[in-house]
Coordinates of C-alpha atoms in Angstrom, one line a residue:
M1 CA 108.9 113.8 124.0
G2 CA 109.6 116.4 126.6
N3 CA 109.7 120.2 126.0
A4 CA 113.5 120.4 126.6
E5 CA 114.0 117.9 123.8
H6 CA 111.8 120.0 121.6
T7 CA 113.8 122.9 122.3
A8 CA 117.0 121.1 121.9
H9 CA 115.4 119.8 118.5
D10 CA 114.3 123.1 117.3
H11 CA 117.7 124.9 118.2
S12 CA 120.0 122.2 116.5
H13 CA 117.7 123.0 113.1
D14 CA 118.0 126.5 113.5
H15 CA 121.7 126.6 113.6
G16 CA 122.0 124.0 111.0
H17 CA 120.0 125.7 108.4
A18 CA 121.0 129.3 109.1
H19 CA 123.2 129.5 106.1
H20 CA 120.4 127.6 103.8
H21 CA 119.5 130.8 101.8
E22 CA 122.6 130.6 99.7
E23 CA 121.6 126.9 98.3
S24 CA 123.0 125.9 95.2
W25 CA 120.9 124.2 92.6
V26 CA 122.4 120.9 93.2
S27 CA 122.1 121.0 97.0
K28 CA 118.5 122.3 96.6
Y29 CA 117.2 120.1 93.9
I30 CA 119.6 116.9 93.8
F31 CA 121.3 116.4 97.3
S32 CA 118.4 117.7 99.2
Q33 CA 117.7 116.4 102.7
D34 CA 114.3 118.6 103.0
H35 CA 111.4 116.2 103.2
K36 CA 109.4 118.4 101.2
M37 CA 111.6 118.3 98.3
I38 CA 112.3 114.7 98.4
S39 CA 108.5 114.1 98.3
K40 CA 108.5 116.1 95.0
Q41 CA 111.4 113.8 93.9
F42 CA 109.6 110.8 94.6
L43 CA 106.2 112.2 92.9
I44 CA 108.0 113.3 89.6
T45 CA 110.1 109.8 89.3
A46 CA 106.8 108.0 90.0
I47 CA 104.9 110.0 87.1
V48 CA 107.7 109.3 84.9
M49 CA 107.6 105.8 85.7
G50 CA 103.9 105.6 85.5
V51 CA 103.9 107.2 81.7
I52 CA 106.2 104.2 80.9
A53 CA 103.9 101.6 82.4
V54 CA 100.7 102.9 80.7
M55 CA 102.6 103.1 77.2
L56 CA 103.8 99.4 77.6
S57 CA 100.1 98.5 78.8
L58 CA 98.6 100.3 75.4
F59 CA 101.3 98.4 73.5
F60 CA 100.2 95.0 74.6
R61 CA 96.6 96.1 74.4
L62 CA 96.9 96.9 70.8
Q63 CA 98.0 93.5 70.3
L64 CA 95.2 91.8 72.5
G65 CA 92.5 93.7 70.9
W66 CA 93.4 93.3 67.4
P67 CA 95.8 90.3 67.0
G68 CA 97.5 90.0 63.8
E69 CA 97.4 93.6 62.8
K70 CA 100.2 95.8 62.3
F71 CA 100.4 99.0 63.9
Q72 CA 103.4 101.3 62.9
I73 CA 103.5 103.2 66.1
L74 CA 104.7 99.9 67.5
N75 CA 107.5 99.8 65.2
F76 CA 108.1 103.4 65.9
F77 CA 108.7 103.0 69.5
L78 CA 110.0 99.5 69.8
G79 CA 111.9 99.3 66.6
D80 CA 112.4 96.3 63.9
K81 CA 113.5 93.8 66.5
W82 CA 110.6 94.2 68.7
A83 CA 107.8 95.0 66.4
P84 CA 109.0 94.1 62.7
D85 CA 106.5 95.9 60.5
G86 CA 104.5 97.2 63.2
L87 CA 103.6 93.4 64.3
L88 CA 104.5 93.0 68.2
D89 CA 107.0 90.1 68.9
K90 CA 105.8 87.4 71.3
N91 CA 108.7 87.8 73.4
A92 CA 108.3 91.6 73.7
Y93 CA 104.8 90.9 74.6
L94 CA 105.6 89.0 77.6
A95 CA 108.3 91.4 78.7
M96 CA 105.8 94.4 78.4
V97 CA 103.3 92.6 80.5
T98 CA 105.9 91.8 83.3
I99 CA 107.5 95.1 83.4
H100 CA 104.1 97.1 83.3
G101 CA 103.0 95.0 86.5
T102 CA 106.2 95.6 88.3
I103 CA 106.5 99.2 87.5
M104 CA 102.9 100.0 88.5
V105 CA 102.8 97.9 91.8
F106 CA 106.3 98.8 93.2
F107 CA 107.4 102.1 91.4
V108 CA 104.2 104.1 91.1
L109 CA 101.8 102.9 93.7
T110 CA 104.5 101.8 96.5
G111 CA 107.2 104.3 95.9
G112 CA 104.9 106.8 94.4
L113 CA 102.3 106.9 97.0
S114 CA 104.2 106.1 100.2
G115 CA 107.3 108.0 98.9
T116 CA 105.7 111.0 98.0
F117 CA 103.1 111.3 100.9
A118 CA 104.9 109.9 103.7
N119 CA 107.6 112.4 102.9
L120 CA 105.4 115.3 102.5
L121 CA 103.1 114.9 105.2
I122 CA 104.6 113.2 108.0
P123 CA 106.6 115.9 109.6
L124 CA 104.1 118.5 108.7
Q125 CA 101.0 116.8 110.3
V126 CA 102.9 115.5 113.3
G127 CA 104.4 118.8 114.0
A128 CA 108.4 118.3 113.2
R129 CA 111.0 120.3 111.5
D130 CA 111.7 117.3 109.2
M131 CA 112.1 113.7 109.3
A132 CA 114.2 112.0 111.9
S133 CA 117.1 111.4 109.6
G134 CA 117.3 113.8 106.4
F135 CA 120.4 111.9 105.3
L136 CA 118.7 108.5 105.3
N137 CA 115.8 110.1 103.5
M138 CA 118.0 111.4 100.7
L139 CA 119.5 107.8 100.3
S140 CA 116.0 106.3 100.4
Y141 CA 115.2 108.5 97.2
W142 CA 118.5 107.8 95.6
F143 CA 118.0 103.9 95.8
F144 CA 114.6 104.5 94.6
L145 CA 115.8 106.3 91.4
L146 CA 118.8 104.0 90.8
S147 CA 116.3 101.0 91.1
S148 CA 114.0 102.8 88.4
I149 CA 116.9 103.4 85.9
I150 CA 118.0 99.8 86.0
M151 CA 114.3 98.5 85.8
V152 CA 113.9 100.9 82.7
A153 CA 117.3 100.0 81.3
S154 CA 116.5 96.2 81.5
L155 CA 113.9 96.9 78.5
F156 CA 116.9 97.6 76.2
V157 CA 119.2 94.6 76.8
E158 CA 119.9 91.8 74.3
G159 CA 117.2 89.2 74.7
G160 CA 114.6 91.7 76.3
A161 CA 113.5 92.6 79.9
A162 CA 112.5 90.0 82.4
S163 CA 109.5 87.8 81.1
G164 CA 108.3 85.9 83.8
G165 CA 105.2 88.2 84.7
W166 CA 105.6 90.6 87.4
T167 CA 105.7 87.6 90.3
I168 CA 108.6 86.0 88.3
Y169 CA 107.9 82.5 89.2
P170 CA 110.6 80.0 88.6
P171 CA 111.5 77.8 86.9
L172 CA 111.2 80.7 84.2
S173 CA 113.3 83.2 86.3
A174 CA 115.7 80.7 87.6
L175 CA 117.1 79.2 84.3
P176 CA 118.7 81.7 82.1
Q177 CA 118.3 79.4 79.1
A178 CA 114.5 79.0 79.4
M179 CA 113.4 81.9 77.2
P180 CA 114.9 85.1 75.7
G181 CA 113.6 87.4 78.9
S182 CA 115.1 84.7 81.4
G183 CA 118.5 86.4 80.6
T184 CA 120.2 89.5 81.4
G185 CA 116.6 91.3 81.9
M186 CA 115.9 88.9 84.7
T187 CA 119.1 89.5 86.4
L188 CA 118.6 93.4 86.2
W189 CA 115.0 93.0 87.6
L190 CA 116.2 91.1 90.5
I191 CA 119.1 93.7 91.2
S192 CA 116.7 96.5 90.6
M193 CA 114.4 95.2 93.1
V194 CA 117.0 94.9 95.7
F195 CA 117.8 98.5 95.5
F196 CA 114.1 99.1 95.5
I197 CA 113.8 97.4 98.8
A198 CA 116.7 99.1 100.5
S199 CA 114.9 102.6 99.7
S200 CA 111.7 101.2 101.2
L201 CA 113.5 100.0 104.4
L202 CA 115.4 103.2 104.8
G203 CA 112.1 105.2 104.2
G204 CA 110.0 103.0 106.5
L205 CA 112.3 103.1 109.5
N206 CA 112.3 107.1 109.0
Y207 CA 108.7 107.5 109.0
I208 CA 108.0 105.1 112.0
V209 CA 110.8 106.9 114.1
T210 CA 109.5 110.3 113.2
I211 CA 105.5 109.3 114.0
I212 CA 106.8 108.0 117.5
N213 CA 109.4 110.4 118.6
L214 CA 109.1 113.9 116.8
R215 CA 105.2 114.7 117.6
T216 CA 104.9 118.1 118.8
K217 CA 103.4 119.1 122.3
G218 CA 100.0 117.6 122.7
M219 CA 100.0 115.6 119.6
K220 CA 98.9 112.4 121.1
M221 CA 98.4 109.2 118.9
T222 CA 94.8 109.5 119.2
R223 CA 95.0 113.0 117.6
L224 CA 97.0 112.1 114.7
P225 CA 95.1 112.5 111.5
L226 CA 94.0 109.2 109.7
T227 CA 96.8 109.6 107.1
M228 CA 99.2 109.3 109.7
W229 CA 98.0 106.3 111.2
A230 CA 97.8 104.7 107.4
L231 CA 101.3 106.0 106.5
F232 CA 102.6 104.5 110.1
V233 CA 101.0 101.1 109.5
T234 CA 101.9 101.0 106.0
A235 CA 105.7 101.5 107.0
I236 CA 105.6 99.1 109.6
L237 CA 104.1 96.3 107.0
G238 CA 107.0 97.4 104.4
V239 CA 109.7 96.9 107.2
L240 CA 108.6 93.4 108.1
S241 CA 107.7 92.3 104.8
F242 CA 110.0 93.5 102.3
P243 CA 113.4 91.8 103.6
V244 CA 111.5 88.5 103.0
L245 CA 111.5 89.3 99.1
V246 CA 115.1 90.2 99.3
S247 CA 115.8 86.5 100.7
A248 CA 113.6 85.1 97.7
A249 CA 115.6 87.3 95.0
V250 CA 119.3 86.6 96.3
L251 CA 118.2 82.7 96.3
L252 CA 117.1 83.2 93.1
L253 CA 120.3 85.0 91.6
M254 CA 122.2 82.0 93.5
D255 CA 120.0 79.5 91.6
R256 CA 120.7 81.6 88.4
S257 CA 124.4 82.2 88.7
F258 CA 126.1 79.6 91.2
G259 CA 124.6 76.3 90.4
T260 CA 122.4 76.1 93.6
A261 CA 118.9 74.6 93.5
F262 CA 116.6 76.4 96.2
Y263 CA 113.8 76.5 93.4
L264 CA 114.8 73.9 90.8
S265 CA 113.5 70.5 91.0
D266 CA 113.6 67.9 88.2
I267 CA 113.5 69.6 85.0
F268 CA 114.2 68.4 81.4
I269 CA 115.0 71.2 79.0
Q270 CA 114.9 70.2 75.2
G271 CA 115.0 66.7 76.1
E272 CA 118.1 67.2 78.6
A273 CA 117.7 66.4 82.3
L274 CA 119.0 69.3 84.5
D275 CA 122.0 68.4 86.6
V276 CA 120.8 70.5 89.7
T277 CA 117.8 69.2 91.7
G278 CA 116.2 69.1 94.8
G279 CA 114.6 72.4 95.2
S280 CA 110.9 73.5 95.0
P281 CA 109.5 76.4 92.9
L282 CA 106.9 76.3 95.5
L283 CA 109.2 77.7 98.2
F284 CA 109.6 81.0 96.0
Q285 CA 105.9 81.3 95.8
H286 CA 105.6 81.2 99.8
L287 CA 108.6 83.8 100.0
F288 CA 107.0 86.3 97.3
W289 CA 103.4 85.9 98.5
F290 CA 104.5 86.6 102.0
L291 CA 105.6 90.0 100.9
G292 CA 103.0 90.1 98.0
H293 CA 100.0 90.1 100.2
P294 CA 101.1 92.8 102.8
E295 CA 102.2 94.7 99.5
V296 CA 98.4 95.1 98.4
Y297 CA 97.9 96.8 101.6
I298 CA 101.1 98.6 101.6
V299 CA 99.6 100.1 98.3
L300 CA 96.2 100.5 99.6
L301 CA 96.7 101.8 103.0
P302 CA 98.2 105.3 101.9
A303 CA 95.3 105.7 99.4
L304 CA 92.5 105.0 102.4
G305 CA 94.3 107.1 104.7
I306 CA 94.3 110.1 102.2
S307 CA 90.6 109.7 101.2
S308 CA 89.9 109.9 104.8
E309 CA 91.5 113.0 105.1
V310 CA 89.8 114.7 101.9
I311 CA 86.4 113.2 102.6
S312 CA 86.0 114.5 105.9
T313 CA 87.5 118.0 105.0
N314 CA 85.2 118.2 101.9
S315 CA 82.3 116.9 103.5
R316 CA 82.8 119.5 106.5
K317 CA 82.0 117.1 108.9
P318 CA 84.2 114.9 111.5
I319 CA 85.3 111.6 110.2
F320 CA 82.6 109.0 111.3
G321 CA 84.1 106.4 113.9
Y322 CA 87.7 107.5 114.1
K323 CA 88.7 104.8 116.9
A324 CA 87.0 102.3 114.5
M325 CA 89.0 103.5 111.5
V326 CA 92.2 103.3 113.3
G327 CA 91.2 99.6 114.7
S328 CA 90.4 98.9 111.0
I329 CA 93.7 100.1 110.0
L330 CA 95.7 97.9 112.5
A331 CA 93.6 95.1 112.0
I332 CA 94.3 95.3 108.1
G333 CA 97.7 95.4 108.7
F334 CA 97.8 92.4 111.2
L335 CA 95.7 90.0 108.9
S336 CA 97.6 91.0 105.9
F337 CA 100.2 88.9 106.9
I338 CA 98.4 85.3 107.3
V339 CA 96.5 85.5 103.9
W340 CA 99.1 84.8 101.5
G341 CA 98.2 80.9 100.9
H342 CA 95.2 82.2 99.2
H343 CA 97.4 82.8 96.0
M344 CA 98.3 79.3 96.3
Y345 CA 95.2 77.1 96.4
I346 CA 95.8 75.2 93.1
T347 CA 99.4 74.4 94.3
G348 CA 98.5 70.9 95.7
M349 CA 97.7 72.7 99.3
N350 CA 96.4 70.3 102.0
P351 CA 92.9 71.2 102.0
F352 CA 92.7 71.8 105.7
L353 CA 95.3 74.5 105.4
G354 CA 93.3 76.0 102.5
S355 CA 90.6 76.3 104.6
V356 CA 92.7 78.1 107.2
F357 CA 93.5 80.7 104.4
V358 CA 90.0 81.2 103.5
F359 CA 88.9 81.9 106.9
T360 CA 91.7 84.6 107.3
T361 CA 91.2 86.1 104.0
L362 CA 87.4 86.4 104.4
L363 CA 88.0 87.9 107.9
I364 CA 89.9 90.8 106.3
A365 CA 86.8 92.1 104.5
I366 CA 85.5 93.0 108.0
P367 CA 87.8 95.8 108.7
S368 CA 87.8 96.7 105.1
A369 CA 84.0 96.9 105.1
V370 CA 84.3 99.1 108.3
K371 CA 86.3 101.6 106.3
A372 CA 83.9 101.6 103.4
F373 CA 81.0 102.0 105.7
N374 CA 82.7 105.0 107.8
Y375 CA 83.3 106.7 104.6
I376 CA 79.8 106.5 103.2
T377 CA 78.5 107.6 107.0
T378 CA 80.9 110.5 106.9
L379 CA 79.4 111.6 103.5
Y380 CA 75.9 111.1 104.3
Q381 CA 74.1 114.6 105.0
G382 CA 77.5 116.3 104.5
N383 CA 77.7 119.8 103.0
I384 CA 79.9 118.3 100.4
R385 CA 82.4 120.4 98.3
F386 CA 83.2 118.5 94.8
T387 CA 86.7 119.4 94.3
P388 CA 88.7 117.0 92.1
A389 CA 90.4 115.6 95.3
M390 CA 86.9 114.7 96.7
L391 CA 85.6 113.2 93.3
F392 CA 88.8 110.7 93.4
S393 CA 88.3 110.0 96.9
I394 CA 84.6 109.0 96.4
G395 CA 85.6 107.2 93.4
L396 CA 87.8 105.3 95.7
V397 CA 85.2 104.0 97.8
S398 CA 83.4 102.8 94.8
T399 CA 86.4 100.7 93.1
F400 CA 87.3 99.6 96.6
V401 CA 84.0 98.1 97.1
T402 CA 83.2 96.9 93.7
G403 CA 86.9 95.0 93.7
G404 CA 86.4 93.8 97.3
L405 CA 83.2 92.0 96.2
T406 CA 85.1 89.8 93.7
G407 CA 88.0 89.3 96.3
I408 CA 85.3 87.4 98.2
I409 CA 85.0 84.9 95.3
L410 CA 88.8 84.5 95.2
A411 CA 89.3 84.1 99.0
D412 CA 87.0 80.8 98.6
S413 CA 89.2 78.0 97.5
A414 CA 86.5 75.9 96.1
L415 CA 85.6 78.8 93.7
D416 CA 89.3 80.2 93.2
V417 CA 90.1 76.9 91.5
N418 CA 87.9 77.7 88.5
V419 CA 89.2 81.3 88.1
H420 CA 92.6 81.0 89.2
D421 CA 95.3 82.8 86.9
T422 CA 92.6 83.8 84.3
Y423 CA 91.3 87.4 83.5
F424 CA 89.0 87.3 86.5
V425 CA 91.8 87.7 88.8
V426 CA 93.2 90.6 86.7
A427 CA 90.0 92.4 86.8
H428 CA 89.9 91.7 90.6
F429 CA 93.3 93.3 91.6
H430 CA 93.1 96.0 88.9
I431 CA 89.9 97.4 90.4
V432 CA 90.4 96.9 94.0
M433 CA 94.2 97.7 94.2
G434 CA 95.4 99.3 90.9
M435 CA 92.4 101.8 90.5
S436 CA 91.7 102.4 94.3
A437 CA 95.4 103.4 94.8
I438 CA 95.6 105.5 91.7
F439 CA 92.5 107.1 92.8
G440 CA 94.0 107.9 96.1
M441 CA 97.3 109.1 94.8
L442 CA 95.5 111.5 92.5
A443 CA 93.3 112.7 95.5
G444 CA 96.3 113.4 97.5
I445 CA 98.0 115.5 94.3
Y446 CA 95.1 117.8 93.7
H447 CA 94.5 118.0 97.5
W448 CA 98.2 118.8 98.6
F449 CA 99.4 120.5 95.6
P450 CA 99.0 124.0 96.9
K451 CA 101.2 122.9 99.7
M452 CA 103.7 121.3 97.6
Y453 CA 104.0 124.0 95.0
G454 CA 102.0 127.0 96.3
R455 CA 99.6 127.0 93.5
M456 CA 96.2 125.6 92.8
M457 CA 95.7 123.0 90.0
N458 CA 92.8 123.8 87.3
T459 CA 89.4 122.3 88.8
K460 CA 87.6 122.1 85.4
L461 CA 90.3 119.8 83.7
G462 CA 90.6 118.0 87.3
Y463 CA 86.8 117.2 86.6
V464 CA 87.1 116.0 83.2
H465 CA 90.1 114.0 84.0
F466 CA 88.3 112.4 86.8
W467 CA 85.2 111.2 84.7
F468 CA 87.3 110.1 81.9
T469 CA 89.4 108.0 84.2
L470 CA 86.6 106.5 86.2
V471 CA 84.5 105.5 83.1
C472 CA 87.4 104.0 81.2
G473 CA 88.8 102.3 84.1
F474 CA 85.8 100.4 84.7
G475 CA 85.5 100.1 81.0
V476 CA 88.6 98.2 80.8
F477 CA 88.4 96.0 83.9
F478 CA 84.6 95.3 84.2
P479 CA 84.6 93.4 81.0
M480 CA 87.5 91.0 82.1
H481 CA 85.6 89.4 84.8
F482 CA 83.3 87.9 82.2
V483 CA 86.4 87.0 79.8
G484 CA 87.8 85.3 83.1
M485 CA 84.7 83.4 83.8
A486 CA 84.9 82.2 80.1
G487 CA 88.1 80.7 81.2
A488 CA 90.6 83.0 79.2
P489 CA 94.1 82.5 80.9
R490 CA 96.1 86.0 81.6
R491 CA 99.3 86.6 79.9
Y492 CA 98.3 84.8 76.5
Y493 CA 99.8 86.5 73.4
D494 CA 96.7 85.7 71.0
Y495 CA 93.4 84.3 72.1
S496 CA 92.1 83.7 68.5
E497 CA 94.0 80.3 68.3
F498 CA 91.3 78.9 71.0
P499 CA 88.0 78.4 69.4
F500 CA 86.0 78.2 72.6
L501 CA 87.2 82.1 73.4
D502 CA 86.0 83.4 70.1
W503 CA 83.3 85.3 71.7
V504 CA 86.0 86.9 74.2
M505 CA 87.5 88.3 70.9
D506 CA 84.5 90.6 70.6
L507 CA 85.2 92.0 74.1
N508 CA 89.0 92.6 73.6
P509 CA 88.7 95.6 71.2
I510 CA 86.2 97.1 73.5
I511 CA 88.6 96.7 76.4
S512 CA 91.7 98.1 74.3
G513 CA 89.4 100.9 73.0
F514 CA 88.7 102.2 76.8
A515 CA 92.4 101.6 77.6
I516 CA 93.6 104.0 74.6
V517 CA 91.0 106.5 75.8
G518 CA 91.9 106.4 79.2
G519 CA 95.6 106.4 78.7
A520 CA 95.0 109.7 76.7
A521 CA 93.1 111.3 79.3
Q522 CA 96.1 111.2 81.5
L523 CA 97.6 113.6 79.1
L524 CA 95.1 116.1 80.6
F525 CA 96.4 115.5 84.0
L526 CA 100.1 115.8 83.2
F527 CA 99.3 119.3 81.5
N528 CA 97.3 120.3 84.2
F529 CA 100.3 119.2 86.9
F530 CA 103.1 120.6 84.9
H531 CA 101.5 123.9 83.8
S532 CA 99.9 124.5 87.0
M533 CA 103.4 124.2 89.0
K534 CA 104.3 127.4 87.1
Y535 CA 101.1 129.3 86.1
G536 CA 98.5 128.2 88.3
Q537 CA 96.4 130.4 90.5
V538 CA 98.7 131.2 93.8
A539 CA 97.3 129.4 96.5
T540 CA 96.1 130.9 100.0
Q541 CA 97.6 129.4 103.1
N542 CA 94.7 127.2 103.9
P543 CA 92.7 127.0 100.6
W544 CA 90.4 124.0 101.9
G545 CA 89.6 125.2 105.1
S546 CA 91.4 122.2 106.7
N547 CA 92.3 121.6 110.5
T548 CA 95.5 119.5 110.3
L549 CA 98.9 121.1 111.1
E550 CA 100.5 121.4 107.5
W551 CA 98.2 124.3 106.7
T552 CA 99.6 126.1 109.5
T553 CA 103.0 126.5 107.6
P554 CA 103.7 129.5 105.3
V555 CA 103.0 128.9 101.5
K556 CA 106.5 129.7 100.6
H557 CA 108.7 126.6 101.8
I558 CA 111.3 127.3 104.5
H559 CA 113.5 124.6 105.9
G560 CA 112.2 123.7 109.3
N561 CA 108.5 124.0 108.1
W562 CA 107.6 126.8 110.8
P563 CA 109.3 130.2 110.8
G564 CA 108.9 130.5 114.9
A565 CA 108.3 127.8 117.4
I566 CA 106.4 124.7 116.6
P567 CA 102.6 125.0 117.1
E568 CA 101.1 123.1 120.1
V569 CA 98.2 120.8 119.3
H570 CA 95.0 121.0 121.4
R571 CA 92.3 119.0 119.6
W572 CA 92.1 116.1 117.2
A573 CA 92.3 116.7 113.5
Y574 CA 88.5 116.7 112.4
D575 CA 86.9 119.5 114.2
Y576 CA 84.5 120.3 111.4
S577 CA 81.3 122.1 111.8
N578 CA 81.6 122.3 115.4
P579 CA 78.6 123.7 117.1
D580 CA 81.0 125.6 119.7
H581 CA 82.5 127.7 117.0
E582 CA 81.4 130.2 114.4
E583 CA 83.7 128.8 111.6
D584 CA 82.9 125.7 110.2
F585 CA 86.4 124.4 110.7
V586 CA 88.7 124.6 113.9
P587 CA 92.5 123.9 113.4
Q588 CA 94.3 121.7 115.8
V589 CA 96.3 124.6 117.0
V590 CA 93.1 126.5 118.4
P591 CA 93.0 126.1 122.4
L592 CA 89.9 124.9 123.6
K593 CA 87.3 127.4 125.0
P594 CA 86.5 127.3 128.8
G595 CA 84.1 124.5 129.0
E596 CA 84.7 122.9 125.8
H597 CA 85.5 119.2 125.7
A598 CA 88.3 117.5 123.7
H599 CA 87.0 115.1 121.2

């Protein structure tokens, strides 16, 4: 972008925001078009949704850990219909498993992670006054909020929320009469997802356009922080893959309400043949997983980008292999579109086609390993500061490697057949995707909290929160690998009915115990977050000694980010411990010395 365009861009903002000092509460907090406020809206909404999802998981873990026991807390929260005398209803159990998965994957890890950090960081780190379109950005949040409300409301309808698992496979999801959770709750699930995808598309297009068109002078693509590359590729993945889920959802709604048979084949219900046939439930699986696998990286890439920034800043070292890291992000983005078939090895897939998906799935381990090795090499001999954000970033490297190893087993069709749809799969994706993405999100919150709220979070509480979360996370999901290898299928209500799984019953109370302690530990985080917002220590402009552009903006937020001209960029984002400079960090806005070469 030329200087003249930049100047025009600046002036249009200066004129447009001259009167912003008398903003009303409604225009500032509700109809805000300021990317910083919208990022906070996404974050708070995601935290509320996360609390709901964690509570649902604790409710069904009580049932799994101690089947047949009565817990009055269940009756208190769920009432006599879903937990009579404190005993969890079977249909309520399935609904909780479904909504827990849906909220965590889409509303917390996708909306919460990308929505929060793409909005907060993209204009600040590329040097822009705001997003390309503030209005579309505001709409993106409003669709997200509406989608969240509809999803939570589905828990309260007659018959209960959607109960087909978070993947909502037909025919359970296509036949309203199949089970109680196939009725209104399922329709609301589908409507909620359409709004959610509209939000993701509006946001994603905005992020892409902002990164391409609104970079400040000197901010070449090769000088972008790795967070920007991660969010950029994530947005592209979302724009290309989410529409496929819309089509899957629309066809499903037509099967449910208008008598079509896209996903319905020869089905008998209570002895009577269904009068619409000719479709295939496998078509839904293809459409769902064509989104579902890029979705894994839509969740993971922002977390990896955040940890790149945090690890480099707190190691006081340049990130190792910047170009390799960018290449691995691009490779992961490309490969994520050609691996979806590994979710379908047991659907009767042609073995040759299966072998193709085995190859592409194993291939994606290479760029993932590049990232892991680069993090470890950046940490090696670094002058490490163990901030809570740093601990969560190092924790992410641990969970990413641990979960990735079991991914190699699931990538192999011959091995996957044995553990498909067992607890082994649950363990794998909760560690590699769930824990890694949550750790990345928490690292980002601890690291950029001073930028968002102008105050610091309590470090000691952050340490306690990290260790409880790490230990309990592995305590919950590591034993599940053994439960899965023993043959325990996922989503069963009560395993005590299967004698061959008796020994699994000994592990389930341990898993549930870790889950309860880990859930309680998140209360520490919630207290730290909301208390620090008002009473935390006031932050300095650049508390971590970081190089990226967002730390050159004033602590007090202004609409337009920089009070004067947008700073010009002269160097890359990772000039830490540069021997040519006395300070151990050199911000991107510092001009090169005579004779100094740009990295």
